[in-house]
Amino acid sequence: PSTKVFTYDDLRAHTAKGDAYMCIDGKVYDVTEFAKHHPGGDIIYNAVGIDATILFETHHSMVPDQKKVRAVLDKYCVGEMKEFHRVARFDTPFAKALLSRCRAHVHKRVAETWWIGRRWDALSTLALLAFFASFFALVYLVAT
């Protein structure tokens, strides 16, 4: 099967929530359905109808499992760009080293602080449950 080729005008024609395409590394993706479940929420709509390579690389380079990210992308590929010109390179030795160091730093910080977020969530949930239990107990005592 032949690959559909898109122009930048074609890409700009798909910028609505019900019809959302984007370009990443010269490939065109129909993210209409995926956008509804995008882990980052509606921010994905900032990248539709354009070459979103830089946005994608800067926001998703910290994800530990890059193969999984690319596998998800592959599901939504609908073609490629005509006359695609890369604005920035993320495969140079410098970019790879910088991204690797950033990834290592982010993962280290997450590993060091993971318990804070979870403990805070647990404590705030327990506090909320205690409040409601006390409130209902008070209502029960007043009513009886």
Short mmCIF file of C-alpha atoms in Angstrom, two decimals:
data_model
loop_
_atom_site.label_atom_id
_atom_site.label_comp_id
_atom_site.label_asym_id
_atom_site.label_seq_id
_atom_site.Cartn_x
_atom_site.Cartn_y
_atom_site.Cartn_z
CA PRO A 1 0.00 0.00 0.00
CA SER A 2 1.20 3.48 -0.83
CA THR A 3 1.81 6.03 1.90
CA LYS A 4 -0.40 9.11 1.88
CA VAL A 5 1.59 12.31 1.47
CA PHE A 6 0.48 15.50 3.23
CA THR A 7 1.37 19.13 2.62
CA TYR A 8 1.49 21.69 5.40
CA ASP A 9 -1.84 23.05 4.09
CA ASP A 10 -3.33 19.55 4.43
CA LEU A 11 -2.04 19.36 7.99
CA ARG A 12 -3.51 22.77 8.90
CA ALA A 13 -6.93 21.56 7.74
CA HIS A 14 -7.06 19.13 10.70
CA THR A 15 -7.02 21.30 13.83
CA ALA A 16 -10.34 20.57 15.54
CA LYS A 17 -11.03 18.30 18.50
CA GLY A 18 -13.02 16.04 16.19
CA ASP A 19 -10.37 16.08 13.46
CA ALA A 20 -6.83 16.43 14.83
CA TYR A 21 -3.64 15.67 12.91
CA MET A 22 -0.04 16.47 13.77
CA CYS A 23 3.39 15.93 12.30
CA ILE A 24 6.25 14.38 14.29
CA ASP A 25 9.58 13.67 12.59
CA GLY A 26 8.03 13.95 9.15
CA LYS A 27 5.23 11.47 9.83
CA VAL A 28 1.60 12.53 10.08
CA TYR A 29 -0.59 11.21 12.89
CA ASP A 30 -4.35 11.30 13.25
CA VAL A 31 -4.61 11.87 17.00
CA THR A 32 -8.35 12.54 17.04
CA GLU A 33 -9.19 9.48 19.15
CA PHE A 34 -5.95 9.39 21.13
CA ALA A 35 -6.36 13.03 22.21
CA LYS A 36 -9.47 12.08 24.18
CA HIS A 37 -7.27 9.88 26.40
CA HIS A 38 -3.99 11.81 26.25
CA PRO A 39 -2.30 11.56 29.66
CA GLY A 40 -1.45 15.27 29.53
CA GLY A 41 -5.03 16.25 28.78
CA ASP A 42 -6.05 18.93 26.30
CA ILE A 43 -2.52 20.31 25.97
CA ILE A 44 -2.18 17.99 22.98
CA TYR A 45 -4.44 20.35 21.01
CA ASN A 46 -1.64 22.95 21.08
CA ALA A 47 0.23 20.69 18.68
CA VAL A 48 -2.42 19.82 16.10
CA GLY A 49 -2.18 21.09 12.57
CA ILE A 50 1.54 21.78 12.86
CA ASP A 51 4.97 20.16 12.91
CA ALA A 52 4.95 19.16 16.58
CA THR A 53 8.36 17.46 16.60
CA ILE A 54 10.02 19.88 19.02
CA LEU A 55 7.00 19.95 21.34
CA PHE A 56 6.84 16.17 21.31
CA GLU A 57 10.57 15.66 21.92
CA THR A 58 10.77 18.17 24.75
CA HIS A 59 7.65 16.89 26.53
CA HIS A 60 8.02 13.14 25.99
CA SER A 61 11.78 12.61 26.17
CA MET A 62 11.53 11.99 29.93
CA VAL A 63 9.23 8.98 29.55
CA PRO A 64 11.31 5.96 30.58
CA ASP A 65 9.89 3.55 28.00
CA GLN A 66 10.51 5.27 24.67
CA LYS A 67 9.66 2.10 22.74
CA LYS A 68 6.15 2.20 24.21
CA VAL A 69 5.77 5.87 23.26
CA ARG A 70 6.80 5.10 19.67
CA ALA A 71 4.49 2.06 19.56
CA VAL A 72 1.56 4.27 20.53
CA LEU A 73 2.54 6.78 17.86
CA ASP A 74 2.76 4.07 15.22
CA LYS A 75 -0.90 3.14 15.79
CA TYR A 76 -2.00 6.59 14.65
CA CYS A 77 0.32 7.16 11.68
CA VAL A 78 -1.65 8.05 8.54
CA GLY A 79 1.11 9.25 6.23
CA GLU A 80 4.13 11.46 5.84
CA MET A 81 4.89 15.07 5.10
CA LYS A 82 5.86 16.28 1.66
CA GLU A 83 9.09 18.28 1.78
CA PHE A 84 9.61 17.85 5.51
CA HIS A 85 12.48 19.95 6.84
CA ARG A 86 13.73 19.16 10.31
CA VAL A 87 14.04 22.28 12.45
CA ALA A 88 16.00 20.69 15.29
CA ARG A 89 17.95 17.47 15.63
CA PHE A 90 17.51 15.28 18.68
CA ASP A 91 19.76 12.51 17.41
CA THR A 92 23.08 14.38 17.64
CA PRO A 93 25.63 13.31 20.27
CA PHE A 94 25.08 16.57 22.16
CA ALA A 95 21.27 16.25 22.20
CA LYS A 96 21.46 12.59 23.21
CA ALA A 97 23.85 13.37 26.06
CA LEU A 98 21.75 16.31 27.25
CA LEU A 99 18.50 14.33 27.15
CA SER A 100 20.16 11.40 28.88
CA ARG A 101 21.39 13.62 31.72
CA CYS A 102 18.00 15.32 32.04
CA ARG A 103 16.24 11.94 32.07
CA ALA A 104 18.61 10.64 34.76
CA HIS A 105 18.04 13.72 36.91
CA VAL A 106 14.24 13.56 36.59
CA HIS A 107 14.15 9.83 37.35
CA LYS A 108 16.43 10.31 40.35
CA ARG A 109 14.20 13.06 41.75
CA VAL A 110 11.08 10.97 41.20
CA ALA A 111 12.71 8.03 42.99
CA GLU A 112 13.76 10.26 45.88
CA THR A 113 10.37 11.91 46.36
CA TRP A 114 7.78 9.34 45.24
CA TRP A 115 6.66 8.69 48.81
CA ILE A 116 5.89 12.37 49.52
CA GLY A 117 3.12 12.51 46.95
CA ARG A 118 1.69 9.15 47.92
CA ARG A 119 1.89 9.83 51.64
CA TRP A 120 0.27 13.24 51.19
CA ASP A 121 -2.54 11.68 49.15
CA ALA A 122 -3.10 9.02 51.81
CA LEU A 123 -3.05 11.51 54.68
CA SER A 124 -5.38 13.96 52.96
CA THR A 125 -7.79 11.12 52.11
CA LEU A 126 -7.74 9.89 55.70
CA ALA A 127 -8.30 13.43 57.00
CA LEU A 128 -11.26 13.88 54.66
CA LEU A 129 -12.76 10.54 55.72
CA ALA A 130 -12.28 11.44 59.40
CA PHE A 131 -14.00 14.78 58.84
CA PHE A 132 -17.02 13.18 57.16
CA ALA A 133 -17.22 10.43 59.79
CA SER A 134 -17.19 13.07 62.54
CA PHE A 135 -19.75 15.19 60.71
CA PHE A 136 -22.15 12.30 60.24
CA ALA A 137 -21.64 11.17 63.82
CA LEU A 138 -22.51 14.70 65.00
CA VAL A 139 -25.59 14.81 62.76
CA TYR A 140 -26.67 11.44 64.11
CA LEU A 141 -26.23 12.60 67.73
CA VAL A 142 -28.19 15.80 67.10
CA ALA A 143 -30.95 13.96 65.27
CA THR A 144 -31.43 11.33 67.98
#
